[in-house]
mmCIF file of C-alpha atoms in Angstrom:
data_model
loop_
_atom_site.group_PDB
_atom_site.id
_atom_site.type_symbol
_atom_site.label_atom_id
_atom_site.label_comp_id
_atom_site.label_asym_id
_atom_site.label_seq_id
_atom_site.Cartn_x
_atom_site.Cartn_y
_atom_site.Cartn_z
ATOM 1 C CA ASN A 277 -14.291 87.710 -48.264
ATOM 2 C CA ALA A 278 -11.027 85.887 -49.356
ATOM 3 C CA ALA A 279 -11.415 83.976 -52.903
ATOM 4 C CA ASP A 280 -10.362 80.593 -53.115
ATOM 5 C CA GLY A 281 -6.678 80.529 -52.454
ATOM 6 C CA GLU A 282 -6.364 84.110 -51.399
ATOM 7 C CA PHE A 283 -5.565 85.500 -48.249
ATOM 8 C CA LEU A 284 -6.663 88.216 -46.034
ATOM 9 C CA ALA A 285 -4.782 89.213 -42.636
ATOM 10 C CA TRP A 286 -5.690 92.351 -40.160
ATOM 11 C CA ARG A 287 -3.811 92.838 -36.486
ATOM 12 C CA SER A 288 -5.497 94.130 -33.438
ATOM 13 C CA GLY A 289 -3.592 94.447 -30.585
ATOM 14 C CA ASP A 290 -1.508 90.617 -29.772
ATOM 15 C CA VAL A 291 -4.347 89.049 -32.279
ATOM 16 C CA LYS A 292 -3.608 88.526 -36.080
ATOM 17 C CA VAL A 293 -5.943 86.678 -37.627
ATOM 18 C CA ILE A 294 -5.779 85.050 -41.003
ATOM 19 C CA THR A 295 -7.988 84.090 -43.379
ATOM 20 C CA ALA A 296 -7.998 81.670 -46.636
ATOM 21 C CA ASN A 297 -10.471 79.592 -48.352
ATOM 22 C CA GLY A 298 -12.638 80.154 -45.549
ATOM 23 C CA GLY A 299 -10.886 79.612 -42.450
ATOM 24 C CA TYR A 300 -9.283 81.547 -39.773
ATOM 25 C CA THR A 301 -6.119 81.044 -37.916
ATOM 26 C CA PHE A 302 -5.548 83.081 -34.987
ATOM 27 C CA LYS A 303 -1.850 83.731 -33.930
ATOM 28 C CA MET A 304 -1.203 85.530 -30.880
ATOM 29 C CA PRO A 305 2.770 85.607 -30.385
ATOM 30 C CA ALA A 306 2.970 87.127 -26.815
ATOM 31 C CA TYR A 307 0.882 83.764 -25.644
ATOM 32 C CA ASN A 308 2.948 81.563 -28.171
ATOM 33 C CA LEU A 309 -0.350 80.772 -29.582
ATOM 34 C CA ASP A 310 -2.040 79.682 -32.957
ATOM 35 C CA ILE A 311 -5.280 78.398 -33.433
ATOM 36 C CA THR A 312 -6.979 77.270 -36.575
ATOM 37 C CA SER A 313 -10.491 77.168 -37.211
ATOM 38 C CA LEU A 314 -12.158 74.428 -38.979
ATOM 39 C CA ARG A 315 -12.800 76.077 -42.520
ATOM 40 C CA ASP A 316 -16.084 75.931 -44.551
ATOM 41 C CA TYR A 317 -15.517 72.696 -46.589
ATOM 42 C CA ASN A 318 -18.799 73.384 -48.449
ATOM 43 C CA CYS A 319 -18.988 70.493 -49.686
ATOM 44 C CA THR A 320 -21.489 71.177 -52.957
ATOM 45 C CA GLY A 321 -18.098 72.606 -54.811
ATOM 46 C CA LYS A 322 -15.104 71.142 -55.448
ATOM 47 C CA PHE A 323 -13.570 70.173 -52.616
ATOM 48 C CA CYS A 324 -14.899 67.408 -50.479
ATOM 49 C CA PRO A 325 -12.316 65.607 -48.338
ATOM 50 C CA ALA A 326 -15.074 62.908 -46.980
ATOM 51 C CA GLU A 327 -16.784 62.785 -50.253
ATOM 52 C CA SER A 328 -16.353 58.593 -50.493
ATOM 53 C CA PHE A 329 -18.121 58.318 -47.064
ATOM 54 C CA THR A 330 -21.993 56.999 -48.102
ATOM 55 C CA ASP A 331 -22.661 57.149 -44.568
ATOM 56 C CA ILE A 332 -22.081 61.294 -44.065
ATOM 57 C CA GLY A 333 -23.912 63.146 -47.074
ATOM 58 C CA ALA A 334 -23.294 66.783 -47.330
ATOM 59 C CA ASP A 335 -26.249 68.201 -45.211
ATOM 60 C CA PHE A 336 -25.284 65.821 -42.023
ATOM 61 C CA TRP A 337 -25.058 67.672 -39.051
ATOM 62 C CA ALA A 338 -21.172 67.189 -38.212
ATOM 63 C CA HIS A 339 -20.244 66.710 -42.084
ATOM 64 C CA ASP A 340 -17.553 70.033 -41.971
ATOM 65 C CA ALA A 341 -16.033 68.475 -38.918
ATOM 66 C CA ILE A 342 -15.510 65.065 -40.506
ATOM 67 C CA ASP A 343 -13.901 66.886 -43.381
ATOM 68 C CA PHE A 344 -11.800 68.530 -40.970
ATOM 69 C CA VAL A 345 -10.504 65.294 -39.257
ATOM 70 C CA TYR A 346 -10.439 63.076 -41.973
ATOM 71 C CA GLU A 347 -7.893 65.403 -44.272
ATOM 72 C CA ASN A 348 -5.914 65.987 -41.481
ATOM 73 C CA ASN A 349 -5.579 62.233 -40.387
ATOM 74 C CA LEU A 350 -6.830 62.493 -37.376
ATOM 75 C CA PHE A 351 -9.264 60.423 -37.754
ATOM 76 C CA LYS A 352 -9.755 57.510 -40.767
ATOM 77 C CA GLY A 353 -12.868 55.691 -42.323
ATOM 78 C CA PHE A 354 -13.940 52.298 -40.731
ATOM 79 C CA THR A 355 -13.848 51.019 -44.491
ATOM 80 C CA ASP A 356 -13.269 53.318 -47.964
ATOM 81 C CA THR A 357 -17.183 53.905 -47.888
ATOM 82 C CA GLU A 358 -18.096 54.153 -44.365
ATOM 83 C CA PHE A 359 -17.020 56.775 -41.784
ATOM 84 C CA LYS A 360 -19.676 55.211 -38.892
ATOM 85 C CA PRO A 361 -20.372 58.502 -37.301
ATOM 86 C CA ASP A 362 -22.625 56.702 -34.241
ATOM 87 C CA VAL A 363 -20.076 54.462 -33.620
ATOM 88 C CA ILE A 364 -19.115 55.075 -29.680
ATOM 89 C CA MET A 365 -15.386 55.979 -29.353
ATOM 90 C CA ASN A 366 -13.024 53.497 -27.500
ATOM 91 C CA ARG A 367 -9.840 54.208 -25.214
ATOM 92 C CA GLY A 368 -7.752 53.156 -28.201
ATOM 93 C CA MET A 369 -9.378 55.410 -30.653
ATOM 94 C CA LEU A 370 -8.881 58.630 -28.258
ATOM 95 C CA VAL A 371 -5.174 57.645 -27.694
ATOM 96 C CA THR A 372 -4.856 57.268 -31.656
ATOM 97 C CA VAL A 373 -6.234 60.718 -32.102
ATOM 98 C CA LEU A 374 -3.546 62.344 -30.076
ATOM 99 C CA TYR A 375 -0.858 60.066 -31.163
ATOM 100 C CA ARG A 376 -1.742 61.147 -34.925
ATOM 101 C CA LEU A 377 -2.276 65.080 -33.474
ATOM 102 C CA ASN A 378 1.383 64.664 -32.404
ATOM 103 C CA GLY A 379 2.700 63.392 -36.261
ATOM 104 C CA SER A 380 2.533 59.652 -34.906
ATOM 105 C CA PRO A 381 5.683 59.524 -33.981
ATOM 106 C CA SER A 382 8.195 56.497 -33.997
ATOM 107 C CA VAL A 383 7.975 54.286 -31.055
ATOM 108 C CA GLU A 384 10.521 51.880 -31.748
ATOM 109 C CA GLY A 385 12.082 50.638 -28.793
ATOM 110 C CA TYR A 386 9.012 51.401 -26.614
ATOM 111 C CA GLU A 387 8.202 48.052 -24.670
ATOM 112 C CA ASN A 388 4.637 47.139 -24.450
ATOM 113 C CA PRO A 389 3.296 46.529 -20.953
ATOM 114 C CA PHE A 390 0.059 45.502 -21.994
ATOM 115 C CA SER A 391 -0.936 42.039 -22.216
ATOM 116 C CA ASP A 392 -3.614 42.915 -24.802
ATOM 117 C CA VAL A 393 -2.164 45.192 -26.764
ATOM 118 C CA LYS A 394 -0.983 42.992 -29.435
ATOM 119 C CA ALA A 395 1.595 43.994 -32.318
ATOM 120 C CA ASP A 396 -1.286 44.055 -34.833
ATOM 121 C CA SER A 397 -3.673 46.284 -33.011
ATOM 122 C CA PRO A 398 -4.863 49.218 -35.006
ATOM 123 C CA TYR A 399 -4.084 50.843 -31.724
ATOM 124 C CA HIS A 400 -0.496 49.270 -31.202
ATOM 125 C CA ASP A 401 1.736 52.286 -31.716
ATOM 126 C CA ALA A 402 -0.685 54.888 -30.449
ATOM 127 C CA ILE A 403 -0.904 53.541 -27.218
ATOM 128 C CA LEU A 404 2.683 52.799 -26.677
ATOM 129 C CA TRP A 405 3.441 56.107 -27.442
ATOM 130 C CA GLY A 406 0.287 57.697 -24.933
ATOM 131 C CA TYR A 407 1.988 55.372 -22.403
ATOM 132 C CA HIS A 408 5.456 56.004 -22.740
ATOM 133 C CA ASN A 409 4.599 59.698 -22.602
ATOM 134 C CA ARG A 410 2.342 59.696 -19.349
ATOM 135 C CA ILE A 411 -0.635 60.386 -21.442
ATOM 136 C CA ALA A 412 -2.647 57.143 -21.093
ATOM 137 C CA ASN A 413 -2.021 54.202 -18.684
ATOM 138 C CA GLY A 414 -3.750 50.903 -18.219
ATOM 139 C CA TYR A 415 -4.971 48.973 -15.264
ATOM 140 C CA ALA A 416 -3.698 47.079 -12.249
ATOM 141 C CA ASP A 417 -4.369 43.434 -14.128
ATOM 142 C CA GLY A 418 -1.767 44.763 -17.140
ATOM 143 C CA THR A 419 -4.140 45.265 -19.544
ATOM 144 C CA PHE A 420 -5.031 48.844 -21.632
ATOM 145 C CA CYS A 421 -8.572 47.676 -22.572
ATOM 146 C CA PRO A 422 -8.125 49.527 -26.029
ATOM 147 C CA ASN A 423 -11.669 48.651 -27.239
ATOM 148 C CA GLY A 424 -13.496 49.472 -23.437
ATOM 149 C CA THR A 425 -15.652 52.219 -23.437
ATOM 150 C CA LEU A 426 -14.298 55.696 -23.199
ATOM 151 C CA LYS A 427 -15.518 57.146 -20.238
ATOM 152 C CA ARG A 428 -16.247 61.117 -19.895
ATOM 153 C CA GLU A 429 -13.378 60.815 -17.283
ATOM 154 C CA HIS A 430 -11.262 58.941 -19.606
ATOM 155 C CA LEU A 431 -11.257 61.662 -21.827
ATOM 156 C CA ALA A 432 -10.860 64.505 -19.231
ATOM 157 C CA VAL A 433 -7.640 62.830 -17.951
ATOM 158 C CA PHE A 434 -6.262 62.040 -21.226
ATOM 159 C CA LEU A 435 -6.799 65.593 -22.768
ATOM 160 C CA LEU A 436 -5.343 66.967 -19.623
ATOM 161 C CA ARG A 437 -2.271 64.540 -19.471
ATOM 162 C CA TYR A 438 -1.700 65.164 -23.257
ATOM 163 C CA ALA A 439 -2.298 68.931 -22.364
ATOM 164 C CA ASN A 440 0.757 68.794 -19.836
ATOM 165 C CA PHE A 441 2.687 66.893 -22.417
ATOM 166 C CA MET A 442 2.521 69.532 -24.753
ATOM 167 C CA GLY A 443 3.666 71.975 -22.389
ATOM 168 C CA TYR A 444 0.417 74.158 -21.771
ATOM 169 C CA ASP A 445 -0.427 75.744 -18.705
ATOM 170 C CA THR A 446 -3.081 73.452 -17.022
ATOM 171 C CA ASN A 447 -3.205 75.005 -14.096
ATOM 172 C CA GLN A 448 -6.882 76.004 -13.739
ATOM 173 C CA TYR A 449 -9.213 73.957 -11.530
ATOM 174 C CA GLY A 450 -13.022 73.635 -10.985
ATOM 175 C CA ASP A 451 -14.824 71.887 -8.397
ATOM 176 C CA ILE A 452 -16.515 69.088 -9.530
ATOM 177 C CA GLY A 453 -18.304 69.077 -6.142
ATOM 178 C CA VAL A 454 -21.052 71.032 -7.185
ATOM 179 C CA PHE A 455 -22.226 67.597 -9.580
ATOM 180 C CA GLU A 456 -24.499 65.699 -8.174
ATOM 181 C CA ASP A 457 -22.548 62.428 -9.263
ATOM 182 C CA ALA A 458 -19.106 63.834 -8.244
ATOM 183 C CA SER A 459 -18.877 60.995 -5.545
ATOM 184 C CA LEU A 460 -19.029 58.535 -8.599
ATOM 185 C CA VAL A 461 -15.968 59.852 -10.416
ATOM 186 C CA THR A 462 -12.798 57.617 -9.974
ATOM 187 C CA ASP A 463 -10.168 58.681 -7.614
ATOM 188 C CA TYR A 464 -7.549 58.789 -10.128
ATOM 189 C CA ALA A 465 -9.579 61.181 -12.444
ATOM 190 C CA ASP A 466 -10.514 63.496 -9.493
#
């Protein structure tokens, strides 16, 4: 076990595993791949990034994951004291998470093609970034619907496009025809 702040490492073939503070990083140089796991924040101790949220106790089933996304600025609270873990994610929220995951780059000079994405929208910069990087498109009527429910097919398409944007190998395909509701998948997501 690694003590607080102490690193341990071991190597096996192409994989190097580093542990620190209860988390793990897997480095696979042959594949140019680094994967960092969620660490065990153990909020009964001295460190709890989401401690100000009164709606997620230390025993909440997703508490460690919320600590991770909050500490890494992928998600924010709805207020200083509310995370609202049961809120259904919308299209604007997902694009914002991907935008933050990419470091929230400047969108200066990007044209806004969407009539329903105003400059003061909390999703404005993320949606412009997503659109200009071909991660998230809008609808034929010129809207993006940032507050529209995030359907599973939206999630799949946005994540695939993000993976392509990042240069990941996405040449793995499966046949969705095995699912009873495959005919309900929108053409753009098929």
